[in-house]
Short mmCIF file of C-alpha atoms in Angstrom, two decimals:
data_model
loop_
_atom_site.label_atom_id
_atom_site.label_comp_id
_atom_site.label_asym_id
_atom_site.label_seq_id
_atom_site.Cartn_x
_atom_site.Cartn_y
_atom_site.Cartn_z
CA MET Q 1 56.82 -8.91 -3.90
CA LEU Q 2 57.78 -6.81 -1.03
CA ALA Q 3 60.83 -5.91 -0.82
CA PHE Q 4 63.61 -4.60 2.15
CA PRO Q 5 66.78 -2.65 1.44
CA ALA Q 6 69.83 -4.58 1.38
CA ASN Q 7 70.90 -3.89 4.79
CA VAL Q 8 67.77 -3.91 7.16
CA HIS Q 9 69.25 -6.87 9.47
CA GLU Q 10 67.62 -10.37 9.88
CA SER Q 11 64.69 -8.52 12.15
CA PRO Q 12 64.37 -5.27 10.20
CA PRO Q 13 61.48 -2.52 12.00
CA ARG Q 14 58.24 -2.59 11.00
CA ILE Q 15 58.63 -0.74 6.86
CA ALA Q 16 55.39 -1.37 5.71
CA MET Q 17 57.15 -0.73 2.09
CA ARG Q 18 59.48 1.56 0.19
CA THR Q 19 58.87 3.28 -2.90
CA PRO Q 20 60.52 3.52 -6.40
CA LYS Q 21 63.39 5.91 -5.67
CA HIS Q 22 64.13 3.94 -1.98
CA ILE Q 23 62.82 5.94 0.37
CA PRO Q 24 60.84 4.14 3.22
CA ILE Q 25 57.14 4.31 3.91
CA TRP Q 26 56.96 4.30 7.98
CA THR Q 27 53.83 3.03 9.02
CA ILE Q 28 52.05 1.78 12.24
CA SER Q 29 51.01 -1.95 12.51
CA LEU Q 30 47.22 -1.44 13.45
CA VAL Q 31 46.12 -4.32 15.53
CA LEU Q 32 42.43 -5.50 14.27
CA SER Q 33 39.94 -6.81 16.77
CA THR Q 34 38.91 -9.54 14.99
CA THR Q 35 38.23 -13.47 16.19
CA LEU Q 36 40.82 -15.57 15.23
CA ALA Q 37 39.15 -19.08 14.59
CA GLN Q 38 42.75 -20.63 14.55
CA GLY Q 39 42.11 -23.48 12.11
CA GLN Q 40 38.55 -23.10 10.67
CA ASN Q 41 38.40 -26.10 8.13
CA PHE Q 42 42.25 -26.34 7.71
CA GLY Q 43 44.86 -29.09 9.78
CA PRO Q 44 46.95 -27.19 11.97
CA ARG Q 45 50.63 -25.40 10.30
CA GLN Q 46 53.12 -28.39 8.55
CA THR Q 47 56.59 -27.02 8.07
CA ILE Q 48 58.42 -27.88 5.25
CA THR Q 49 62.02 -26.28 5.48
CA GLN Q 50 63.23 -22.58 8.24
CA LEU Q 51 65.94 -22.43 6.27
CA ALA Q 52 64.49 -19.62 4.14
CA ARG Q 53 65.66 -16.58 5.71
CA HIS Q 54 63.39 -14.02 4.83
CA ALA Q 55 60.87 -15.92 2.73
CA ILE Q 56 59.44 -13.97 0.31
CA SER Q 57 57.80 -16.04 -2.66
CA LEU Q 58 56.36 -19.59 -3.11
CA TYR Q 59 54.72 -22.14 -6.38
CA ALA Q 60 53.93 -25.68 -5.80
CA THR Q 61 54.31 -27.36 -9.11
CA ASP Q 62 54.84 -30.94 -10.78
CA LEU Q 63 58.65 -30.47 -10.92
CA ASP Q 64 59.94 -34.62 -10.98
CA GLY Q 65 57.38 -36.15 -12.55
CA ASP Q 66 56.21 -38.03 -10.07
CA GLY Q 67 52.10 -36.58 -10.40
CA ASP Q 68 52.20 -34.70 -7.33
CA PRO Q 69 52.77 -31.07 -6.68
CA ASP Q 70 56.58 -30.38 -5.22
CA VAL Q 71 57.38 -26.92 -3.40
CA LEU Q 72 59.05 -23.60 -4.75
CA SER Q 73 60.17 -20.66 -2.35
CA ALA Q 74 62.67 -17.70 -2.94
CA SER Q 75 64.51 -16.01 0.02
CA LEU Q 76 65.51 -12.03 0.55
CA TYR Q 77 68.46 -12.42 2.83
CA ASP Q 78 69.86 -15.39 1.93
CA GLY Q 79 69.72 -15.18 -1.73
CA LYS Q 80 68.09 -18.80 -2.21
CA ILE Q 81 66.16 -20.14 -4.81
CA ALA Q 82 64.72 -23.58 -3.31
CA TRP Q 83 62.93 -26.39 -3.71
CA TYR Q 84 61.34 -29.48 -1.27
CA LYS Q 85 60.46 -32.43 -3.09
CA ASN Q 86 56.84 -33.80 -2.58
CA LEU Q 87 57.76 -37.20 -1.60
CA THR Q 88 53.79 -38.15 -0.95
CA ALA Q 89 53.90 -39.69 2.10
CA ASP Q 90 53.48 -35.72 4.03
CA THR Q 91 56.65 -35.00 4.41
CA PHE Q 92 58.82 -32.97 1.94
CA GLU Q 93 62.75 -33.33 1.07
CA SER Q 94 64.58 -29.88 1.27
CA ARG Q 95 67.24 -29.38 -1.83
CA ALA Q 96 69.11 -26.57 -3.55
CA LEU Q 97 69.00 -26.18 -7.33
CA GLY Q 98 70.92 -28.64 -8.03
CA GLY Q 99 70.18 -31.84 -6.29
CA HIS Q 100 71.28 -30.87 -3.12
CA ARG Q 101 69.89 -31.41 0.34
CA PHE Q 102 69.92 -28.45 2.96
CA GLY Q 103 73.31 -28.25 5.02
CA HIS Q 104 74.71 -29.81 2.10
CA GLN Q 105 73.52 -27.56 -0.95
CA ARG Q 106 75.50 -26.55 -3.48
CA ARG Q 107 74.02 -23.13 -4.70
CA LEU Q 108 74.32 -21.98 -7.94
CA ASN Q 109 72.89 -18.93 -7.75
CA THR Q 110 75.93 -17.98 -4.59
CA GLY Q 111 76.25 -14.28 -3.07
CA LYS Q 112 72.65 -13.00 -4.84
CA LEU Q 113 71.04 -11.74 -2.39
CA LEU Q 114 67.70 -10.47 -2.74
CA ALA Q 115 65.62 -12.64 -5.00
CA GLU Q 116 63.12 -11.91 -5.14
CA ASP Q 117 59.74 -14.12 -6.72
CA VAL Q 118 60.14 -17.74 -8.28
CA PHE Q 119 57.90 -19.70 -10.69
CA ALA Q 120 57.67 -22.60 -12.64
CA ALA Q 121 57.13 -23.34 -16.34
CA ASP Q 122 57.87 -25.47 -19.49
CA LEU Q 123 59.89 -23.23 -20.98
CA ASP Q 124 62.15 -25.64 -23.37
CA GLY Q 125 59.20 -27.86 -24.48
CA ASP Q 126 60.36 -31.22 -23.36
CA GLY Q 127 57.57 -31.25 -20.84
CA ASP Q 128 59.35 -30.65 -17.81
CA GLY Q 129 58.88 -27.74 -15.07
CA ASP Q 130 61.77 -25.78 -15.59
CA ILE Q 131 62.53 -23.00 -12.41
CA LEU Q 132 62.32 -19.53 -12.78
CA SER Q 133 64.29 -16.55 -10.72
CA ALA Q 134 63.73 -12.57 -10.18
CA THR Q 135 66.87 -11.42 -7.44
CA SER Q 136 66.95 -7.50 -7.43
CA LYS Q 137 70.10 -7.84 -6.09
CA ASN Q 138 72.26 -7.86 -9.69
CA ASN Q 139 68.66 -6.85 -11.24
CA THR Q 140 68.62 -10.20 -12.98
CA ILE Q 141 65.93 -12.87 -14.68
CA SER Q 142 66.96 -16.32 -15.00
CA TRP Q 143 66.13 -20.26 -15.50
CA TYR Q 144 67.21 -23.46 -14.53
CA GLU Q 145 66.59 -26.00 -17.02
CA ASN Q 146 65.11 -29.45 -15.80
CA LEU Q 147 67.44 -31.54 -16.89
CA GLY Q 148 65.04 -34.80 -14.82
CA SER Q 149 66.05 -37.14 -11.80
CA ASP Q 150 66.03 -34.03 -10.15
CA ASN Q 151 68.90 -32.42 -10.91
CA TYR Q 152 68.80 -28.62 -12.37
CA GLY Q 153 71.47 -27.13 -15.22
CA PRO Q 154 73.48 -23.90 -13.90
CA GLU Q 155 71.77 -20.53 -13.90
CA GLN Q 156 70.83 -18.97 -17.91
CA VAL Q 157 70.49 -14.92 -17.83
CA ILE Q 158 66.72 -13.93 -19.50
CA THR Q 159 67.81 -10.09 -18.17
CA THR Q 160 69.42 -7.73 -16.46
CA ALA Q 161 67.20 -4.56 -17.40
CA ALA Q 162 64.75 -4.54 -15.06
CA ASN Q 163 65.61 -2.70 -12.31
CA ASN Q 164 64.28 -4.73 -9.17
CA PRO Q 165 62.20 -6.97 -10.11
CA GLU Q 166 59.49 -7.93 -7.83
CA SER Q 167 57.51 -10.43 -10.24
CA ILE Q 168 57.28 -12.65 -12.99
CA PHE Q 169 54.91 -14.65 -14.37
CA ALA Q 170 55.63 -17.77 -17.71
CA THR Q 171 52.89 -17.92 -19.73
CA ASP Q 172 52.08 -18.26 -23.92
CA LEU Q 173 51.78 -14.65 -25.19
CA ASP Q 174 52.69 -14.92 -28.63
CA GLY Q 175 50.63 -17.75 -29.93
CA ASP Q 176 53.07 -19.81 -30.36
CA GLY Q 177 52.62 -22.59 -28.28
CA ASP Q 178 55.55 -22.06 -25.64
CA ALA Q 179 56.33 -19.56 -22.51
CA ASP Q 180 56.92 -16.54 -22.54
CA LEU Q 181 58.24 -14.41 -19.80
CA LEU Q 182 56.21 -11.43 -18.27
CA SER Q 183 58.50 -8.58 -15.52
CA ALA Q 184 56.86 -6.25 -12.75
CA SER Q 185 60.28 -4.24 -11.89
CA SER Q 186 59.90 -1.09 -9.42
CA TYR Q 187 62.62 1.26 -9.83
CA ASP Q 188 61.47 1.78 -13.36
CA ASP Q 189 58.44 1.67 -13.31
CA LYS Q 190 58.09 -1.10 -16.18
CA VAL Q 191 55.83 -4.12 -17.25
CA ALA Q 192 57.75 -5.26 -19.47
CA TRP Q 193 57.54 -9.09 -21.63
CA TYR Q 194 60.22 -11.13 -23.15
CA GLU Q 195 59.79 -13.37 -25.62
CA ASN Q 196 60.51 -17.59 -25.71
CA LEU Q 197 62.51 -17.83 -29.43
CA GLY Q 198 62.43 -21.84 -28.21
CA GLY Q 199 64.32 -24.59 -26.05
CA GLY Q 200 64.60 -21.23 -23.69
CA SER Q 201 66.07 -19.17 -25.60
CA PHE Q 202 64.44 -15.49 -24.84
CA GLY Q 203 64.01 -12.03 -26.73
CA PRO Q 204 65.30 -8.17 -25.18
CA GLN Q 205 62.98 -6.52 -23.12
CA GLN Q 206 59.22 -5.28 -24.39
CA VAL Q 207 58.27 -2.95 -22.91
CA LEU Q 208 54.65 -2.73 -22.03
CA THR Q 209 54.86 -0.13 -20.63
CA TYR Q 210 57.36 2.56 -18.17
CA THR Q 211 54.64 4.15 -15.45
CA ALA Q 212 53.38 1.68 -14.04
CA ASP Q 213 54.65 3.11 -10.74
CA GLY Q 214 56.05 1.12 -8.20
CA ALA Q 215 55.34 -2.13 -10.54
CA GLU Q 216 54.28 -4.92 -7.81
CA CYS Q 217 53.14 -7.28 -9.89
CA VAL Q 218 52.05 -9.15 -12.88
CA TYR Q 219 49.81 -11.31 -13.82
CA ALA Q 220 48.20 -12.80 -17.28
CA THR Q 221 45.04 -14.59 -18.33
CA ASP Q 222 42.23 -14.22 -20.69
CA LEU Q 223 40.11 -11.13 -20.00
CA ASP Q 224 37.91 -10.38 -22.83
CA GLY Q 225 37.31 -13.70 -24.00
CA ASP Q 226 39.72 -13.56 -27.59
CA GLY Q 227 41.19 -16.72 -26.39
CA ASP Q 228 44.58 -15.40 -25.83
CA ALA Q 229 46.05 -14.43 -22.72
CA ASP Q 230 45.96 -10.60 -21.79
CA ILE Q 231 48.35 -8.94 -18.87
CA LEU Q 232 47.52 -7.65 -15.41
CA SER Q 233 49.59 -5.89 -13.60
CA ALA Q 234 49.67 -4.32 -10.33
CA SER Q 235 51.78 -1.13 -8.94
CA ARG Q 236 52.30 0.49 -5.60
CA TRP Q 237 50.87 4.08 -6.48
CA GLY Q 238 49.50 3.69 -9.76
CA GLY Q 239 46.79 1.18 -9.61
CA ILE Q 240 45.81 -1.22 -11.52
CA ASP Q 241 46.06 -1.44 -15.38
CA TRP Q 242 45.91 -4.61 -18.34
CA PHE Q 243 47.19 -4.37 -21.71
CA LYS Q 244 45.04 -6.52 -24.45
CA ASN Q 245 47.20 -9.32 -26.28
CA LYS Q 246 46.25 -7.89 -29.86
CA GLY Q 247 47.51 -11.22 -31.57
CA GLY Q 248 51.36 -11.56 -32.50
CA GLY Q 249 53.28 -10.44 -29.13
CA ASN Q 250 51.36 -7.42 -29.70
CA PHE Q 251 49.98 -5.26 -26.55
CA SER Q 252 47.77 -2.52 -26.43
CA SER Q 253 48.42 0.45 -24.35
CA LYS Q 254 47.66 -0.28 -20.92
CA LYS Q 255 44.02 0.21 -19.75
CA PHE Q 256 43.63 1.24 -15.88
CA ILE Q 257 40.90 -0.93 -13.91
CA TYR Q 258 40.93 0.95 -10.71
CA ASN Q 259 43.50 3.67 -8.81
CA THR Q 260 44.10 1.55 -5.77
CA ASN Q 261 46.44 2.52 -2.65
CA GLY Q 262 49.59 0.16 -2.13
CA ALA Q 263 48.81 -2.49 -4.50
CA THR Q 264 50.61 -5.86 -3.34
CA SER Q 265 49.80 -8.36 -5.68
CA ILE Q 266 46.79 -9.22 -8.18
CA PHE Q 267 44.95 -12.61 -9.17
CA ALA Q 268 42.38 -13.32 -11.90
CA THR Q 269 39.26 -15.97 -12.73
CA ASP Q 270 36.10 -16.47 -12.76
CA LEU Q 271 34.41 -15.48 -8.84
CA ASP Q 272 31.04 -15.09 -10.58
CA GLY Q 273 30.55 -17.97 -12.18
CA ASP Q 274 29.86 -16.03 -15.50
CA GLY Q 275 32.83 -17.50 -17.79
CA ASP Q 276 34.44 -14.95 -17.92
CA ALA Q 277 37.65 -13.64 -15.50
CA ASP Q 278 37.38 -11.51 -12.64
CA VAL Q 279 40.67 -9.21 -10.86
CA ILE Q 280 41.20 -10.07 -7.80
CA ALA Q 281 43.85 -7.66 -5.70
CA SER Q 282 45.23 -6.56 -2.33
CA GLU Q 283 46.38 -3.18 -1.08
CA GLY Q 284 49.37 -2.84 1.59
CA ILE Q 285 48.27 0.80 2.75
CA GLY Q 286 45.05 0.84 3.02
CA ASN Q 287 44.57 -2.62 4.61
CA LYS Q 288 41.68 -3.92 1.90
CA ILE Q 289 41.33 -7.33 -0.41
CA GLY Q 290 38.75 -5.93 -3.28
CA TRP Q 291 37.60 -7.90 -6.67
CA TYR Q 292 36.92 -6.07 -9.62
CA GLU Q 293 33.46 -7.61 -11.94
CA ASN Q 294 34.28 -8.25 -15.21
CA GLN Q 295 31.31 -6.74 -16.10
CA ASP Q 296 31.04 -8.31 -20.22
CA GLY Q 297 33.14 -10.44 -20.71
CA SER Q 298 35.41 -7.90 -22.74
CA GLY Q 299 37.48 -6.48 -19.84
CA SER Q 300 35.00 -3.70 -18.99
CA PHE Q 301 36.13 -4.12 -15.16
CA SER Q 302 33.11 -2.89 -12.38
CA ASN Q 303 35.54 -0.46 -9.67
CA ARG Q 304 36.07 -1.48 -6.34
CA LYS Q 305 34.35 -4.70 -4.15
CA ILE Q 306 35.88 -5.13 -0.96
CA ILE Q 307 36.04 -8.46 1.00
CA THR Q 308 37.84 -7.37 3.72
CA THR Q 309 39.42 -5.13 5.02
CA ALA Q 310 40.48 -7.80 8.33
CA VAL Q 311 43.90 -7.10 7.38
CA ASP Q 312 47.12 -5.88 8.19
CA SER Q 313 49.09 -5.07 5.61
CA PRO Q 314 47.87 -7.77 3.08
CA ASN Q 315 51.32 -8.63 0.45
CA ALA Q 316 49.42 -11.48 -1.14
CA VAL Q 317 46.30 -13.38 -2.81
CA HIS Q 318 45.74 -16.31 -4.76
CA ALA Q 319 41.10 -17.91 -5.33
CA THR Q 320 40.79 -21.02 -6.10
CA ASP Q 321 38.09 -23.46 -4.62
CA LEU Q 322 38.78 -24.97 -1.18
CA ASP Q 323 35.69 -26.42 0.30
CA GLY Q 324 34.21 -28.50 -3.17
CA ASP Q 325 31.70 -26.25 -4.07
CA GLY Q 326 32.70 -25.37 -7.51
CA ASP Q 327 33.69 -22.40 -7.08
CA ALA Q 328 36.64 -19.92 -6.14
CA ASP Q 329 37.34 -18.85 -2.95
CA LEU Q 330 40.06 -16.31 -1.81
CA LEU Q 331 43.08 -16.76 -0.03
CA SER Q 332 45.28 -14.28 2.04
CA ALA Q 333 48.35 -13.64 3.09
CA SER Q 334 49.39 -10.19 5.67
CA VAL Q 335 52.05 -9.34 7.50
CA TRP Q 336 52.08 -7.43 10.28
CA ASP Q 337 49.01 -9.84 11.45
CA ASP Q 338 50.73 -13.17 10.56
CA LYS Q 339 47.47 -14.41 8.60
CA ILE Q 340 46.67 -16.34 6.29
CA ALA Q 341 43.34 -17.11 5.73
CA TRP Q 342 40.46 -17.43 3.70
CA TYR Q 343 37.27 -16.34 2.44
CA GLU Q 344 34.32 -18.26 1.00
CA ASN Q 345 32.60 -17.72 -2.29
CA ARG Q 346 29.05 -17.61 -2.08
CA LEU Q 347 28.06 -14.74 -5.28
CA ASP Q 348 25.59 -17.68 -6.73
CA THR Q 349 23.52 -17.35 -3.01
CA PRO Q 350 21.26 -14.18 -1.33
CA THR Q 351 23.91 -12.21 0.18
CA LYS Q 352 25.80 -12.09 -3.10
CA ASP Q 353 29.42 -10.75 -0.94
CA PHE Q 354 32.20 -13.25 0.05
CA GLY Q 355 32.19 -14.62 3.49
CA PRO Q 356 33.47 -13.50 7.00
CA GLN Q 357 37.33 -14.34 7.35
CA LYS Q 358 38.31 -17.71 8.58
CA VAL Q 359 41.88 -17.66 9.40
CA ILE Q 360 43.79 -20.76 8.92
CA THR Q 361 47.30 -19.45 11.56
CA HIS Q 362 47.48 -16.46 12.50
CA LYS Q 363 51.42 -17.22 13.64
CA ALA Q 364 52.55 -16.64 10.33
CA ASP Q 365 55.51 -14.69 11.40
CA HIS Q 366 55.07 -11.74 8.62
CA ALA Q 367 53.38 -13.93 6.26
CA THR Q 368 54.67 -12.60 2.48
CA ASP Q 369 53.22 -15.26 0.24
CA VAL Q 370 49.80 -17.36 0.03
CA TYR Q 371 49.21 -20.52 -2.69
CA ALA Q 372 47.44 -23.65 -2.87
CA ALA Q 373 47.93 -26.88 -4.49
CA ASP Q 374 46.51 -30.58 -3.63
CA ILE Q 375 49.90 -31.21 -1.34
CA ASP Q 376 48.79 -34.19 -0.27
CA CYS Q 377 46.84 -36.02 -3.08
CA ASP Q 378 43.13 -36.40 -1.35
CA GLY Q 379 41.37 -34.85 -3.78
CA VAL Q 380 40.73 -31.23 -2.12
CA THR Q 381 42.84 -28.32 -2.42
CA ASP Q 382 45.82 -27.97 0.25
CA VAL Q 383 46.68 -24.14 1.75
CA LEU Q 384 50.85 -23.62 1.39
CA SER Q 385 52.82 -20.03 3.07
CA ALA Q 386 55.70 -18.31 3.23
CA SER Q 387 56.87 -15.95 6.58
CA ALA Q 388 59.25 -13.97 6.50
CA TYR Q 389 60.26 -14.30 10.32
CA ASP Q 390 60.77 -17.72 11.03
CA LYS Q 391 62.21 -18.52 7.79
CA LYS Q 392 59.20 -21.06 6.87
CA ILE Q 393 57.25 -22.11 4.45
CA SER Q 394 54.25 -24.23 5.55
CA TRP Q 395 51.48 -26.20 4.49
CA TYR Q 396 48.06 -26.66 5.96
CA ARG Q 397 45.69 -30.06 5.53
CA ASN Q 398 42.07 -29.15 3.47
CA LEU Q 399 40.30 -30.85 5.87
CA MET Q 400 36.80 -30.17 4.26
CA GLY Q 401 37.89 -33.96 2.23
CA ALA Q 402 34.16 -35.03 1.41
CA PRO Q 403 35.37 -36.25 -2.74
CA THR Q 404 37.87 -38.13 -0.93
CA CYS Q 405 35.16 -41.04 1.27
CA ASN Q 406 34.49 -44.25 -0.40
CA VAL Q 407 37.45 -43.62 -2.79
CA VAL Q 408 37.63 -46.83 -4.69
CA PHE Q 409 41.36 -47.54 -4.77
CA CYS Q 410 41.37 -51.90 -5.48
CA ASP Q 411 38.85 -53.69 -7.23
CA THR Q 412 40.34 -56.76 -8.02
CA ASP Q 413 36.96 -58.72 -7.15
CA VAL Q 414 36.18 -60.34 -9.90
CA ASN Q 415 35.02 -63.68 -7.80
CA ASN Q 416 32.18 -60.46 -6.11
CA VAL Q 417 32.85 -61.35 -3.18
CA GLY Q 418 31.11 -57.77 -2.56
CA ASP Q 419 30.92 -54.19 -1.79
CA VAL Q 420 32.00 -52.37 1.13
CA ALA Q 421 31.09 -48.77 1.89
CA LEU Q 422 31.48 -45.85 4.23
CA SER Q 423 28.43 -44.87 5.20
CA THR Q 424 29.81 -40.89 6.04
CA CYS Q 425 33.71 -39.65 6.51
CA ASN Q 426 32.38 -37.15 9.00
CA CYS Q 427 32.77 -38.07 12.56
CA SER Q 428 31.00 -35.58 13.85
CA GLY Q 429 27.94 -38.07 14.24
CA GLY Q 430 29.36 -40.08 16.17
CA SER Q 431 30.07 -43.16 14.38
CA ILE Q 432 31.07 -43.79 11.60
CA THR Q 433 29.65 -47.62 9.71
CA LEU Q 434 31.54 -49.77 7.37
CA ARG Q 435 28.84 -52.16 5.49
CA LEU Q 436 29.92 -55.30 3.15
CA VAL Q 437 27.15 -57.01 1.12
CA THR Q 438 28.40 -60.39 -0.46
CA PRO Q 439 26.57 -63.11 -2.39
CA PHE Q 440 28.67 -65.40 -0.24
CA THR Q 441 27.33 -66.40 2.82
CA LYS Q 442 27.74 -67.94 6.19
CA GLN Q 443 31.31 -66.43 5.45
CA PHE Q 444 33.42 -65.88 8.37
CA THR Q 445 34.94 -62.68 8.03
CA TYR Q 446 36.91 -59.78 9.22
CA PRO Q 447 36.80 -56.15 8.40
CA LEU Q 448 40.53 -54.16 7.84
CA VAL Q 449 41.63 -50.70 7.97
CA GLY Q 450 45.15 -50.01 7.06
CA LEU Q 451 46.47 -46.69 7.12
CA GLY Q 452 48.71 -45.82 4.17
CA THR Q 453 50.11 -43.27 2.01
CA THR Q 454 49.49 -45.71 -1.21
CA PRO Q 455 48.37 -48.83 -1.75
CA THR Q 456 49.61 -51.96 -2.82
CA SER Q 457 49.63 -53.75 -5.55
CA PRO Q 458 48.00 -57.34 -6.41
CA THR Q 459 49.37 -60.26 -8.30
CA GLY Q 460 46.72 -61.50 -8.59
CA VAL Q 461 41.84 -61.63 -8.41
CA SER Q 462 40.68 -61.13 -4.16
CA GLU Q 463 44.03 -60.25 -3.10
CA LEU Q 464 44.77 -58.13 0.23
CA CYS Q 465 45.25 -53.96 -1.37
CA LEU Q 466 46.38 -52.70 2.28
CA ALA Q 467 49.32 -51.05 3.00
CA GLY Q 468 51.13 -49.50 5.49
CA SER Q 469 52.92 -50.39 8.88
CA THR Q 470 50.12 -51.79 10.76
CA ILE Q 471 47.32 -53.69 9.30
CA GLY Q 472 44.47 -53.97 11.86
CA ARG Q 473 41.27 -56.36 12.18
CA TYR Q 474 37.97 -55.52 13.11
CA THR Q 475 35.48 -57.48 15.01
CA LEU Q 476 32.05 -57.57 14.12
CA ASP Q 477 28.83 -56.05 15.99
CA ALA Q 478 26.83 -58.60 15.43
CA GLY Q 479 29.46 -61.88 15.02
CA ALA Q 480 31.88 -62.97 12.73
CA ILE Q 481 29.51 -64.90 10.57
CA SER Q 482 26.51 -64.10 8.89
CA THR Q 483 23.29 -66.20 7.27
CA ALA Q 484 22.26 -63.00 4.69
CA GLY Q 485 25.99 -62.04 3.48
CA THR Q 486 25.48 -58.37 4.78
CA PHE Q 487 28.21 -57.38 7.77
CA SER Q 488 28.24 -54.11 9.21
CA VAL Q 489 31.13 -52.49 11.96
CA ASP Q 490 30.03 -48.81 13.52
CA LEU Q 491 34.37 -48.14 13.33
CA LEU Q 492 33.94 -45.16 15.86
CA ASN Q 493 32.91 -47.94 18.97
CA ALA Q 494 33.69 -51.08 17.42
CA ASN Q 495 36.91 -53.20 19.35
CA SER Q 496 40.24 -55.00 17.76
CA ALA Q 497 39.64 -58.51 17.04
CA PRO Q 498 42.37 -61.01 19.11
CA GLY Q 499 45.86 -59.85 17.49
CA GLY Q 500 44.31 -57.42 14.74
CA GLY Q 501 46.58 -54.43 16.42
CA VAL Q 502 43.31 -51.78 15.24
CA PRO Q 503 44.73 -48.91 17.24
CA ALA Q 504 42.17 -47.01 19.81
CA ILE Q 505 39.73 -46.02 16.94
CA GLY Q 506 37.81 -43.41 18.16
CA GLY Q 507 40.46 -40.73 17.95
CA ALA Q 508 43.04 -42.24 15.72
CA LEU Q 509 40.42 -42.82 12.80
CA CYS Q 510 38.73 -38.53 13.33
CA ASN Q 511 42.36 -37.15 12.89
CA GLY Q 512 42.37 -35.64 8.62
CA ASN Q 513 43.69 -39.07 7.68
CA THR Q 514 42.83 -41.43 4.86
CA TRP Q 515 42.17 -45.12 5.71
CA ARG Q 516 41.38 -47.82 3.97
CA PHE Q 517 39.39 -50.10 3.92
CA GLN Q 518 38.39 -54.23 3.09
CA TYR Q 519 36.85 -57.12 4.86
CA TRP Q 520 38.33 -60.07 4.75
CA HIS Q 521 36.33 -63.76 3.92
CA ARG Q 522 38.49 -65.50 6.17
CA ASP Q 523 37.45 -68.98 6.37
CA GLY Q 524 34.59 -70.82 4.07
CA MET Q 525 36.39 -69.73 1.29
CA ASN Q 526 39.11 -71.59 -0.92
CA PRO Q 527 40.76 -69.89 -1.00
CA SER Q 528 40.17 -67.08 0.92
CA ARG Q 529 39.07 -64.02 -0.66
CA PHE Q 530 38.89 -59.96 0.14
CA SER Q 531 36.50 -57.59 -1.20
CA LYS Q 532 37.54 -54.09 -2.72
CA GLY Q 533 38.95 -52.01 -0.73
CA ILE Q 534 37.85 -48.23 -0.12
CA SER Q 535 39.50 -45.34 1.42
CA GLY Q 536 38.15 -42.31 3.30
CA LEU Q 537 39.66 -39.23 4.63
CA ILE Q 538 38.24 -39.05 8.10
CA ASN Q 539 36.98 -36.42 9.83
#
């Protein structure tokens, strides 16, 4: 992670980076001529917190066991390692370690400035996510035990032998089933690992190299197809290297991949669909993001293939499927142009490349990190960012939500009241038809709509499943009674039933929220019956 000297003021001069010997390197920020198409299939920026002074790192995973991803952050100037409870209803509750809201928090890392990185993994084998932190003021890598019920134990120091730790990562490195620790530290040029001895106890630092000049980032995944996790490192002056896992906690000497100019971050996943892990890296000095093809599945990598140069001091990269086509797209955070952007993976098309930069936002002031997770649990991957100058951790809703159309969330229709479906979840066509087909004819029937984050749980069969503060009723285009048992309504051009409470539908539906629908046979059946319930994320 990009780090600044401890005496730099809150809005420092634009120092692009420093060397491992504390020598600042001054650069002139270039104004790029990229056309900024705000949003580009993502919703507006939504702030999780603006209390992270010089936010520099973030991570997302389920910490409280409720099934949705919570968010973690590390911030330099206040030294905070903090987490934000995902309340599922598109809001976050900001907490410091120890289970206290910001403003009323008891910080477990009091007095430690320069929090550099944060990560989460099950370190003690009890099935929940513990928290790892790296702080550079005291050269400390620590962990906090997840005690359950949103509580964490005191700081447990793993090591102080990493001089200016910039990056941490945890995964099973020695094949014994628990998560070991990796670190990259820039002042001693070390990449090292620490064996998990069980129950969250760690062994001494085991150095993989002392020559990762300005070690900046570390990552681990299987690069050679033998089933264990190999290690990747990126260093500012030493380039990109990897270390083969030879089994039993033994590693090869570093293997050269590419000599970059100011590497700032590294990531690995299968980009070209051939089943092996390729490498992605950003270059803060050269203003480039490139990828390196794993050519034979055994860790033989190609030369750098440029994805973009339309970034000013890129500081972080990440890759995951954003558009639902099954391949990994790229995300980037760049410092001096304040951009969070993504790049469509087109390696399986005739162009065999990544698409042009699509800017999610250019207002993440001094963007330092980017991550991806399904924050709102709608089936598509959203984007998160950390930005230093505005102290914000933010998220952006993925609006490419076709996979969430016509999701059956309630099926108590044992009496076959009817099947219900939407024609589309895309408002661009000017109409969205809600249709019911039922064997019961001549029933007085209403279509119902609700905007709720979760459906209700009916106590019996064929009951109302909609949840939310408002449940609305539409009038039908062709009347409320059908002799054929087929009902349909154009939602974008429909009217509210008398007293139905349906909002101005055309605009209200097309807002990137998940709406839920049921049909109600109000009269003609004893008792009245409800169809299956479906939901759709409508854009």
